[in-house]
Amino acid sequence: MKIKTLSLWYHPLTSHQRYTMAAGKACDTVETVVIALETDDGHLGWGEVCPIPHYLPAYARGVAPALTEIWPVLKGADPIGPEALMTRADACLQGHVYAKSVLDIALWDLTGKTAGLPLFTLLGGRQAESVPLYHSITCVAPEEMAQIARTAQAQGITQFQAKLGASGDWQADVDRLIAVREAVGPGPLV
Amino acid sequence: MKITAITVFRKDLPLEHPYWLSGGRLKFETLDATFVKVATDAGLIGWGEGTPWGHTYVPAHGPGIRAGIETMAPFILGLDPRRVLDVERAMDMALPGHLYAKSPIDMACWDIAGQAVGLPIADLMGGGSRAPMPIAASIGARTAEETRAMIDRYRARGCIAFSVKIGGDVNRDIARIRDVEARKQPGEIMLYDVNRSWTRQQALRVMQATEDLDVMFEQPCESLDDIAAIRPLHGAPVSVDETLVTLQDASRIARDGLAEVFGIKLNRVGGLTRAARIRDIALAHGIDMFIMATGGSVLADAEQLHLAATIPPAHMLGTWACQDMIAAEIADRRGPRATRGYLTLPEAPGLGVHPDESALGAPVAHYANQGKPQAAPIRPGYQT
């Protein structure tokens, strides 16, 4: 099996609610990057990376140039067993791990499909039937954050992450934490 | 004064001779250079350059510089370029990390700031030495014979400092060092640059086998952890290059005594603004320096020269003239040129050299204020 093409899409993802973090960083819409690796025998491997803007040393528009740089290594290569090819990708372009992650995922997808196994089996086997979600609460007024927590809890969420620091005011952060804790009660992880 | 436009050019800079790292592991023939022209409403124009040494050497590549500038441009337009710290913070807010993409913008801003006050950048940074700056020749050859020939070539040009690329094979490296040392002339500085290629055991074997020679090694191993681990087991002075990126790296190296020399490469550390802080950490801890571009044209050489000129000569071991290795000319021989192994600070305000735009080809991107500029989110307390 050989990699024949790499296709890349940029797609906007708009959140239900504006997402605000510390230091006034916020996002309404983030751009996600989706790739498809196609092999010479018609298999497709999919990958996605969606860097939150201004957050980590990673950005959507850095992904395509990095993958273009790596493409000569990928073209015609055997995608099965991702680590061997990823080692060659690392030698071709150092760092830029966020851009390579989307490639790694697509290679694992192809590997799993070829083996006829879900990835969790290839990675060591299933140990849990389901995985709990946590709900990330944007940094807004304390009462509003408490309301978001209550709504999520009513939908079955048992773990919460509360964003702090957006207003540069530690007392407001204390109020936010207290409000969220009181809203969800003593049990859940916050 | 406000930044009104950022224009980006891309140019391939072919190397005059193929260049090898780590005993032939990596070969380089062309550098992908990015030139950035920053225009202001005051009519001043600043130029920056970002030329990584290929794309396999450190985590930096030409297309990444251009993509980074595309993402950061809306946050930079409208700022006062003389306020380089504002520009630095705006870039950090727009795009964490990716220092190599920020460096050309920082350089262009310093160029404008210098022109605005009529001073060379080095003087604006606090005072630049006019003493001719020794050029460390970069000796990237595969065999001992090629190494001798390359050193002789630069020796004939007046160079007294040499960064000799080794790594890859313990016995060959020991033989190479002994060969070069046997031919060393009085007053010459030899730095054996491993470019991270030794494992810990390889490093110890070469360093111990050459302890009688009074030699210095640059970047013997991959990481600072590796360099720290072998530190108590050998007696050679060490220079840190590739793993000196952030101010935090510099403070760790200084505090933990991991190296006696810093190799500060401006594009890698994010430009003059950040490099100046690393310089001060070095000076405060008895660490001497090589100040170099990661590669590039006379613009990149000029930038490194301004920072080098702010360092007391006793602590400045050498700069570099990548221009000597490039078979392309973008400034019609203007700007600081290698003369008998030395570079001399230009006296013109700002960077002291601008390229001929016609030599750069058509721009690959242009960002300009359209209507209301998009303001960078600014931390509370930094708002101006």
JSON list of C-alpha atoms in Angstrom, two decimals, chain A residues 38-151:
[
{"chain": "A", "resi": 38, "resn": "GLU", "atom": "CA", "xyz": [-5.56, 8.37, -0.20]},
{"chain": "A", "resi": 39, "resn": "THR", "atom": "CA", "xyz": [-3.65, 5.20, -1.01]},
{"chain": "A", "resi": 40, "resn": "ASP", "atom": "CA", "xyz": [-2.99, 3.58, -4.37]},
{"chain": "A", "resi": 41, "resn": "ASP", "atom": "CA", "xyz": [-5.57, 0.88, -3.54]},
{"chain": "A", "resi": 42, "resn": "GLY", "atom": "CA", "xyz": [-8.29, 3.40, -2.77]},
{"chain": "A", "resi": 43, "resn": "HIS", "atom": "CA", "xyz": [-8.20, 3.52, 1.05]},
{"chain": "A", "resi": 44, "resn": "LEU", "atom": "CA", "xyz": [-8.74, 6.82, 2.83]},
{"chain": "A", "resi": 45, "resn": "GLY", "atom": "CA", "xyz": [-7.19, 7.87, 6.13]},
{"chain": "A", "resi": 46, "resn": "TRP", "atom": "CA", "xyz": [-8.63, 10.92, 7.87]},
{"chain": "A", "resi": 47, "resn": "GLY", "atom": "CA", "xyz": [-7.08, 13.35, 10.33]},
{"chain": "A", "resi": 48, "resn": "GLU", "atom": "CA", "xyz": [-8.06, 16.61, 11.98]},
{"chain": "A", "resi": 49, "resn": "VAL", "atom": "CA", "xyz": [-6.37, 19.32, 14.01]},
{"chain": "A", "resi": 50, "resn": "CYS", "atom": "CA", "xyz": [-8.15, 22.39, 15.29]},
{"chain": "A", "resi": 51, "resn": "PRO", "atom": "CA", "xyz": [-5.75, 24.76, 17.04]},
{"chain": "A", "resi": 52, "resn": "ILE", "atom": "CA", "xyz": [-7.53, 27.35, 19.19]},
{"chain": "A", "resi": 53, "resn": "PRO", "atom": "CA", "xyz": [-6.28, 30.74, 17.94]},
{"chain": "A", "resi": 54, "resn": "HIS", "atom": "CA", "xyz": [-3.76, 32.69, 20.07]},
{"chain": "A", "resi": 55, "resn": "TYR", "atom": "CA", "xyz": [-3.63, 29.86, 22.62]},
{"chain": "A", "resi": 56, "resn": "LEU", "atom": "CA", "xyz": [-0.66, 27.52, 22.06]},
{"chain": "A", "resi": 57, "resn": "PRO", "atom": "CA", "xyz": [2.30, 27.62, 19.65]},
{"chain": "A", "resi": 58, "resn": "ALA", "atom": "CA", "xyz": [0.02, 26.17, 16.96]},
{"chain": "A", "resi": 59, "resn": "TYR", "atom": "CA", "xyz": [-2.11, 27.75, 14.26]},
{"chain": "A", "resi": 60, "resn": "ALA", "atom": "CA", "xyz": [-4.32, 26.45, 11.50]},
{"chain": "A", "resi": 61, "resn": "ARG", "atom": "CA", "xyz": [-2.54, 28.28, 8.70]},
{"chain": "A", "resi": 62, "resn": "GLY", "atom": "CA", "xyz": [0.78, 26.76, 9.72]},
{"chain": "A", "resi": 63, "resn": "VAL", "atom": "CA", "xyz": [-0.47, 23.23, 8.96]},
{"chain": "A", "resi": 64, "resn": "ALA", "atom": "CA", "xyz": [-0.62, 23.34, 5.15]},
{"chain": "A", "resi": 65, "resn": "PRO", "atom": "CA", "xyz": [2.91, 24.77, 4.68]},
{"chain": "A", "resi": 66, "resn": "ALA", "atom": "CA", "xyz": [4.33, 22.17, 7.07]},
{"chain": "A", "resi": 67, "resn": "LEU", "atom": "CA", "xyz": [2.57, 19.25, 5.36]},
{"chain": "A", "resi": 68, "resn": "THR", "atom": "CA", "xyz": [3.66, 20.60, 1.96]},
{"chain": "A", "resi": 69, "resn": "GLU", "atom": "CA", "xyz": [7.24, 20.56, 3.25]},
{"chain": "A", "resi": 70, "resn": "ILE", "atom": "CA", "xyz": [6.83, 16.95, 4.41]},
{"chain": "A", "resi": 71, "resn": "TRP", "atom": "CA", "xyz": [4.96, 15.72, 1.32]},
{"chain": "A", "resi": 72, "resn": "PRO", "atom": "CA", "xyz": [8.08, 14.46, -0.53]},
{"chain": "A", "resi": 73, "resn": "VAL", "atom": "CA", "xyz": [8.59, 12.02, 2.36]},
{"chain": "A", "resi": 74, "resn": "LEU", "atom": "CA", "xyz": [4.95, 10.89, 2.29]},
{"chain": "A", "resi": 75, "resn": "LYS", "atom": "CA", "xyz": [4.49, 10.47, -1.44]},
{"chain": "A", "resi": 76, "resn": "GLY", "atom": "CA", "xyz": [4.64, 6.77, -2.34]},
{"chain": "A", "resi": 77, "resn": "ALA", "atom": "CA", "xyz": [5.41, 5.76, 1.27]},
{"chain": "A", "resi": 78, "resn": "ASP", "atom": "CA", "xyz": [3.78, 2.83, 3.07]},
{"chain": "A", "resi": 79, "resn": "PRO", "atom": "CA", "xyz": [1.32, 4.32, 5.57]},
{"chain": "A", "resi": 80, "resn": "ILE", "atom": "CA", "xyz": [0.92, 1.18, 7.68]},
{"chain": "A", "resi": 81, "resn": "GLY", "atom": "CA", "xyz": [2.66, 1.40, 11.06]},
{"chain": "A", "resi": 82, "resn": "PRO", "atom": "CA", "xyz": [2.62, 5.16, 11.62]},
{"chain": "A", "resi": 83, "resn": "GLU", "atom": "CA", "xyz": [5.75, 5.59, 13.75]},
{"chain": "A", "resi": 84, "resn": "ALA", "atom": "CA", "xyz": [8.21, 4.61, 11.02]},
{"chain": "A", "resi": 85, "resn": "LEU", "atom": "CA", "xyz": [6.88, 7.21, 8.63]},
{"chain": "A", "resi": 86, "resn": "MET", "atom": "CA", "xyz": [6.48, 9.82, 11.37]},
{"chain": "A", "resi": 87, "resn": "THR", "atom": "CA", "xyz": [10.18, 9.41, 12.23]},
{"chain": "A", "resi": 88, "resn": "ARG", "atom": "CA", "xyz": [11.02, 10.28, 8.63]},
{"chain": "A", "resi": 89, "resn": "ALA", "atom": "CA", "xyz": [8.62, 13.23, 8.78]},
{"chain": "A", "resi": 90, "resn": "ASP", "atom": "CA", "xyz": [10.41, 14.45, 11.93]},
{"chain": "A", "resi": 91, "resn": "ALA", "atom": "CA", "xyz": [13.74, 14.37, 10.10]},
{"chain": "A", "resi": 92, "resn": "CYS", "atom": "CA", "xyz": [12.27, 16.28, 7.17]},
{"chain": "A", "resi": 93, "resn": "LEU", "atom": "CA", "xyz": [10.78, 19.06, 9.30]},
{"chain": "A", "resi": 94, "resn": "GLN", "atom": "CA", "xyz": [11.61, 19.40, 12.98]},
{"chain": "A", "resi": 95, "resn": "GLY", "atom": "CA", "xyz": [9.10, 20.66, 15.52]},
{"chain": "A", "resi": 96, "resn": "HIS", "atom": "CA", "xyz": [5.67, 21.81, 14.27]},
{"chain": "A", "resi": 97, "resn": "VAL", "atom": "CA", "xyz": [4.15, 18.84, 16.10]},
{"chain": "A", "resi": 98, "resn": "TYR", "atom": "CA", "xyz": [0.61, 20.19, 15.81]},
{"chain": "A", "resi": 99, "resn": "ALA", "atom": "CA", "xyz": [0.88, 20.05, 12.03]},
{"chain": "A", "resi": 100, "resn": "LYS", "atom": "CA", "xyz": [2.25, 16.53, 12.17]},
{"chain": "A", "resi": 101, "resn": "SER", "atom": "CA", "xyz": [-0.48, 15.34, 14.54]},
{"chain": "A", "resi": 102, "resn": "VAL", "atom": "CA", "xyz": [-3.07, 15.49, 11.78]},
{"chain": "A", "resi": 103, "resn": "LEU", "atom": "CA", "xyz": [-0.84, 13.27, 9.66]},
{"chain": "A", "resi": 104, "resn": "ASP", "atom": "CA", "xyz": [-0.24, 10.84, 12.54]},
{"chain": "A", "resi": 105, "resn": "ILE", "atom": "CA", "xyz": [-4.00, 10.47, 13.03]},
{"chain": "A", "resi": 106, "resn": "ALA", "atom": "CA", "xyz": [-4.59, 9.78, 9.34]},
{"chain": "A", "resi": 107, "resn": "LEU", "atom": "CA", "xyz": [-1.83, 7.14, 9.32]},
{"chain": "A", "resi": 108, "resn": "TRP", "atom": "CA", "xyz": [-3.37, 5.44, 12.35]},
{"chain": "A", "resi": 109, "resn": "ASP", "atom": "CA", "xyz": [-6.76, 5.54, 10.64]},
{"chain": "A", "resi": 110, "resn": "LEU", "atom": "CA", "xyz": [-5.31, 3.73, 7.61]},
{"chain": "A", "resi": 111, "resn": "THR", "atom": "CA", "xyz": [-3.47, 1.27, 9.82]},
{"chain": "A", "resi": 112, "resn": "GLY", "atom": "CA", "xyz": [-6.63, 0.44, 11.78]},
{"chain": "A", "resi": 113, "resn": "LYS", "atom": "CA", "xyz": [-8.71, 0.05, 8.64]},
{"chain": "A", "resi": 114, "resn": "THR", "atom": "CA", "xyz": [-6.11, -2.24, 7.08]},
{"chain": "A", "resi": 115, "resn": "ALA", "atom": "CA", "xyz": [-5.97, -4.38, 10.21]},
{"chain": "A", "resi": 116, "resn": "GLY", "atom": "CA", "xyz": [-9.75, -4.36, 10.45]},
{"chain": "A", "resi": 117, "resn": "LEU", "atom": "CA", "xyz": [-9.51, -3.23, 14.05]},
{"chain": "A", "resi": 118, "resn": "PRO", "atom": "CA", "xyz": [-10.56, -0.11, 15.93]},
{"chain": "A", "resi": 119, "resn": "LEU", "atom": "CA", "xyz": [-7.61, 1.99, 17.07]},
{"chain": "A", "resi": 120, "resn": "PHE", "atom": "CA", "xyz": [-8.19, 1.26, 20.74]},
{"chain": "A", "resi": 121, "resn": "THR", "atom": "CA", "xyz": [-7.43, -2.39, 20.00]},
{"chain": "A", "resi": 122, "resn": "LEU", "atom": "CA", "xyz": [-4.21, -1.50, 18.21]},
{"chain": "A", "resi": 123, "resn": "LEU", "atom": "CA", "xyz": [-3.28, 0.81, 21.08]},
{"chain": "A", "resi": 124, "resn": "GLY", "atom": "CA", "xyz": [-3.63, -1.88, 23.75]},
{"chain": "A", "resi": 125, "resn": "GLY", "atom": "CA", "xyz": [-7.27, -2.87, 24.06]},
{"chain": "A", "resi": 126, "resn": "ARG", "atom": "CA", "xyz": [-10.52, -1.55, 25.40]},
{"chain": "A", "resi": 127, "resn": "GLN", "atom": "CA", "xyz": [-10.67, -0.96, 29.15]},
{"chain": "A", "resi": 128, "resn": "ALA", "atom": "CA", "xyz": [-13.70, 1.30, 29.40]},
{"chain": "A", "resi": 129, "resn": "GLU", "atom": "CA", "xyz": [-17.19, 1.08, 27.90]},
{"chain": "A", "resi": 130, "resn": "SER", "atom": "CA", "xyz": [-17.59, 4.83, 27.71]},
{"chain": "A", "resi": 131, "resn": "VAL", "atom": "CA", "xyz": [-15.63, 7.93, 28.58]},
{"chain": "A", "resi": 132, "resn": "PRO", "atom": "CA", "xyz": [-17.10, 10.84, 30.58]},
{"chain": "A", "resi": 133, "resn": "LEU", "atom": "CA", "xyz": [-17.14, 14.28, 28.97]},
{"chain": "A", "resi": 134, "resn": "TYR", "atom": "CA", "xyz": [-16.28, 17.46, 30.78]},
{"chain": "A", "resi": 135, "resn": "HIS", "atom": "CA", "xyz": [-17.91, 20.75, 29.98]},
{"chain": "A", "resi": 136, "resn": "SER", "atom": "CA", "xyz": [-15.72, 23.81, 29.53]},
{"chain": "A", "resi": 137, "resn": "ILE", "atom": "CA", "xyz": [-17.38, 26.94, 30.87]},
{"chain": "A", "resi": 138, "resn": "THR", "atom": "CA", "xyz": [-16.42, 30.19, 29.18]},
{"chain": "A", "resi": 139, "resn": "CYS", "atom": "CA", "xyz": [-15.16, 32.98, 31.45]},
{"chain": "A", "resi": 140, "resn": "VAL", "atom": "CA", "xyz": [-18.13, 35.34, 31.85]},
{"chain": "A", "resi": 141, "resn": "ALA", "atom": "CA", "xyz": [-20.11, 36.69, 34.84]},
{"chain": "A", "resi": 142, "resn": "PRO", "atom": "CA", "xyz": [-20.24, 34.28, 37.85]},
{"chain": "A", "resi": 143, "resn": "GLU", "atom": "CA", "xyz": [-24.05, 33.83, 37.70]},
{"chain": "A", "resi": 144, "resn": "GLU", "atom": "CA", "xyz": [-23.92, 33.18, 33.98]},
{"chain": "A", "resi": 145, "resn": "MET", "atom": "CA", "xyz": [-21.21, 30.54, 34.45]},
{"chain": "A", "resi": 146, "resn": "ALA", "atom": "CA", "xyz": [-23.31, 28.92, 37.19]},
{"chain": "A", "resi": 147, "resn": "GLN", "atom": "CA", "xyz": [-26.26, 28.77, 34.79]},
{"chain": "A", "resi": 148, "resn": "ILE", "atom": "CA", "xyz": [-24.13, 27.15, 32.08]},
{"chain": "A", "resi": 149, "resn": "ALA", "atom": "CA", "xyz": [-22.96, 24.57, 34.64]},
{"chain": "A", "resi": 150, "resn": "ARG", "atom": "CA", "xyz": [-26.53, 23.78, 35.74]},
{"chain": "A", "resi": 151, "resn": "THR", "atom": "CA", "xyz": [-27.70, 23.36, 32.16]}
]
